[in-house]
Amino acid sequence: AKVLDGLQGDVLFRTGSAEITPEMANGIHVLAEAVAKSPALKVRVDGYADPRGTADANLKLSEARANAVRDLFLAAGVDEEALEVNAYGKSQSVAADSDGYALERRVRQTLQAQGQNAVAQTGGSGLPKEGSSMVSTPATSLQVNENE
């Protein structure tokens, strides 16, 4: 068992898209299975967009991205009450160029321990060591670099 409180991982998206690749979905599924087995863990799912486009369109896009990740957690058996979903659109954008924009098209997942005994039984599922900034399985990663 590992303490996972505060662990974060990002799912990056293509411009204007809320589509999650199969490889990315597999990585989310591994994390979701661990959360489903650990009732003391909650997940905050925060959707973001880069600053291009209207505020309204970007808010809807960031919400669609966050909901796409949420749906994968639900499909893996995570209780809806264990998920907090937020959408920020471009309101928190600080990027100044296309390289920065790519990092803002994301959904950040943050594990939150509820109580003193928040641990996950991973059983060798490939979850990262405590303090890691990226969640990965042996063959996939939740951090993806994309070309625009």
Short mmCIF file of C-alpha atoms in Angstrom, two decimals:
data_model
loop_
_atom_site.label_atom_id
_atom_site.label_comp_id
_atom_site.label_asym_id
_atom_site.label_seq_id
_atom_site.Cartn_x
_atom_site.Cartn_y
_atom_site.Cartn_z
CA ALA A 1 0.00 0.00 0.00
CA LYS A 2 1.19 3.52 -0.78
CA VAL A 3 -0.01 6.86 0.48
CA LEU A 4 -1.20 8.76 -2.59
CA ASP A 5 -2.50 12.03 -1.11
CA GLY A 6 -1.65 14.98 -3.33
CA LEU A 7 -0.52 12.92 -6.32
CA GLN A 8 -1.25 14.77 -9.56
CA GLY A 9 -1.34 13.75 -13.19
CA ASP A 10 -2.25 15.66 -16.33
CA VAL A 11 -4.13 14.48 -19.39
CA LEU A 12 -3.21 16.70 -22.34
CA PHE A 13 -5.52 17.35 -25.30
CA ARG A 14 -5.29 18.52 -28.90
CA THR A 15 -6.54 22.00 -29.78
CA GLY A 16 -10.33 22.19 -29.64
CA SER A 17 -10.70 18.54 -28.59
CA ALA A 18 -11.96 16.63 -25.56
CA GLU A 19 -11.01 13.24 -27.03
CA ILE A 20 -8.92 10.92 -24.89
CA THR A 21 -6.61 8.52 -26.73
CA PRO A 22 -6.88 4.78 -25.98
CA GLU A 23 -3.42 4.81 -24.42
CA MET A 24 -4.38 7.70 -22.16
CA ALA A 25 -7.67 6.00 -21.27
CA ASN A 26 -5.75 2.89 -20.21
CA GLY A 27 -3.57 4.92 -17.85
CA ILE A 28 -6.62 6.63 -16.34
CA HIS A 29 -8.29 3.23 -15.93
CA VAL A 30 -5.34 1.91 -13.88
CA LEU A 31 -5.52 4.93 -11.59
CA ALA A 32 -9.32 4.68 -11.36
CA GLU A 33 -9.14 1.02 -10.32
CA ALA A 34 -6.82 1.95 -7.45
CA VAL A 35 -9.18 4.76 -6.38
CA ALA A 36 -12.20 2.43 -6.59
CA LYS A 37 -10.45 0.05 -4.15
CA SER A 38 -9.61 2.86 -1.74
CA PRO A 39 -12.74 4.52 -0.31
CA ALA A 40 -10.57 7.01 1.59
CA LEU A 41 -9.31 8.50 -1.71
CA LYS A 42 -11.15 11.21 -3.60
CA VAL A 43 -10.19 12.67 -6.98
CA ARG A 44 -10.38 16.30 -8.00
CA VAL A 45 -10.70 16.58 -11.79
CA ASP A 46 -9.88 20.09 -13.08
CA GLY A 47 -10.39 20.96 -16.75
CA TYR A 48 -8.51 23.80 -18.49
CA ALA A 49 -8.19 25.37 -21.93
CA ASP A 50 -5.60 27.57 -23.61
CA PRO A 51 -6.40 31.29 -24.06
CA ARG A 52 -7.39 31.14 -27.72
CA GLY A 53 -11.11 31.38 -28.44
CA THR A 54 -13.97 32.91 -26.50
CA ALA A 55 -14.33 32.57 -22.75
CA ASP A 56 -17.64 30.73 -23.18
CA ALA A 57 -16.30 28.25 -25.76
CA ASN A 58 -13.23 27.53 -23.65
CA LEU A 59 -15.29 27.01 -20.51
CA LYS A 60 -17.47 24.49 -22.37
CA LEU A 61 -14.39 22.77 -23.80
CA SER A 62 -12.67 22.51 -20.41
CA GLU A 63 -15.91 21.11 -18.96
CA ALA A 64 -16.13 18.52 -21.76
CA ARG A 65 -12.50 17.51 -21.10
CA ALA A 66 -13.07 17.16 -17.35
CA ASN A 67 -16.27 15.18 -17.95
CA ALA A 68 -14.47 12.83 -20.36
CA VAL A 69 -11.94 12.00 -17.63
CA ARG A 70 -14.72 11.74 -15.01
CA ASP A 71 -16.61 9.29 -17.22
CA LEU A 72 -13.57 6.98 -17.34
CA PHE A 73 -13.35 7.02 -13.54
CA LEU A 74 -17.07 6.18 -13.29
CA ALA A 75 -16.73 3.37 -15.84
CA ALA A 76 -13.95 1.85 -13.73
CA GLY A 77 -16.20 1.70 -10.68
CA VAL A 78 -15.28 4.90 -8.85
CA ASP A 79 -18.26 6.25 -6.93
CA GLU A 80 -19.51 9.61 -8.23
CA GLU A 81 -19.27 11.01 -4.70
CA ALA A 82 -15.50 10.38 -4.80
CA LEU A 83 -15.13 12.80 -7.72
CA GLU A 84 -15.04 16.58 -7.70
CA VAL A 85 -15.19 18.00 -11.23
CA ASN A 86 -14.27 21.62 -12.04
CA ALA A 87 -13.93 23.52 -15.31
CA TYR A 88 -11.88 26.72 -15.56
CA GLY A 89 -11.81 27.45 -19.29
CA LYS A 90 -9.06 29.93 -20.07
CA SER A 91 -9.46 31.84 -16.79
CA GLN A 92 -6.20 30.50 -15.36
CA SER A 93 -4.13 30.69 -18.54
CA VAL A 94 -0.61 32.09 -18.25
CA ALA A 95 0.84 30.82 -21.54
CA ALA A 96 2.40 33.27 -23.98
CA ASP A 97 3.10 31.00 -26.98
CA SER A 98 2.01 27.79 -28.70
CA ASP A 99 4.33 25.64 -26.57
CA GLY A 100 2.71 27.01 -23.43
CA TYR A 101 -0.76 26.60 -24.91
CA ALA A 102 -0.17 22.87 -25.36
CA LEU A 103 0.37 22.49 -21.61
CA GLU A 104 -2.82 24.39 -20.80
CA ARG A 105 -5.08 22.07 -22.82
CA ARG A 106 -5.36 19.64 -19.96
CA VAL A 107 -7.27 17.93 -17.22
CA ARG A 108 -5.39 17.71 -13.94
CA GLN A 109 -6.29 14.85 -11.64
CA THR A 110 -5.38 15.30 -7.98
CA LEU A 111 -5.79 12.51 -5.43
CA GLN A 112 -7.04 13.68 -2.05
CA ALA A 113 -6.87 11.54 1.07
CA GLN A 114 -9.96 11.62 3.27
CA GLY A 115 -8.93 10.72 6.81
CA GLN A 116 -5.83 9.18 8.35
CA ASN A 117 -5.89 5.79 6.58
CA ALA A 118 -6.00 6.86 2.93
CA VAL A 119 -3.99 4.25 1.09
CA ALA A 120 -4.48 2.32 -2.11
CA GLN A 121 -3.82 -1.39 -2.55
CA THR A 122 -2.03 -1.26 -5.87
CA GLY A 123 -0.96 -4.88 -6.20
CA GLY A 124 1.83 -4.01 -8.63
CA SER A 125 -0.45 -2.04 -10.95
CA GLY A 126 2.31 0.36 -11.94
CA LEU A 127 1.24 3.35 -9.90
CA PRO A 128 4.04 5.84 -9.23
CA LYS A 129 6.01 6.41 -6.09
CA GLU A 130 4.75 9.02 -3.66
CA GLY A 131 5.60 12.53 -4.83
CA SER A 132 5.61 11.67 -8.52
CA SER A 133 4.07 14.27 -10.80
CA MET A 134 2.97 11.78 -13.44
CA VAL A 135 0.87 8.62 -13.26
CA SER A 136 2.06 5.87 -15.54
CA THR A 137 1.65 2.19 -16.27
CA PRO A 138 4.47 0.09 -17.70
CA ALA A 139 3.38 0.82 -21.28
CA THR A 140 1.55 4.14 -21.08
CA SER A 141 1.66 7.52 -19.43
CA LEU A 142 -0.89 10.15 -18.47
CA GLN A 143 1.54 12.81 -19.72
CA VAL A 144 1.40 13.10 -23.51
CA ASN A 145 3.26 15.50 -25.77
CA GLU A 146 1.25 16.48 -28.80
CA ASN A 147 1.97 18.52 -31.89
CA GLU A 148 -0.56 21.20 -32.74
#
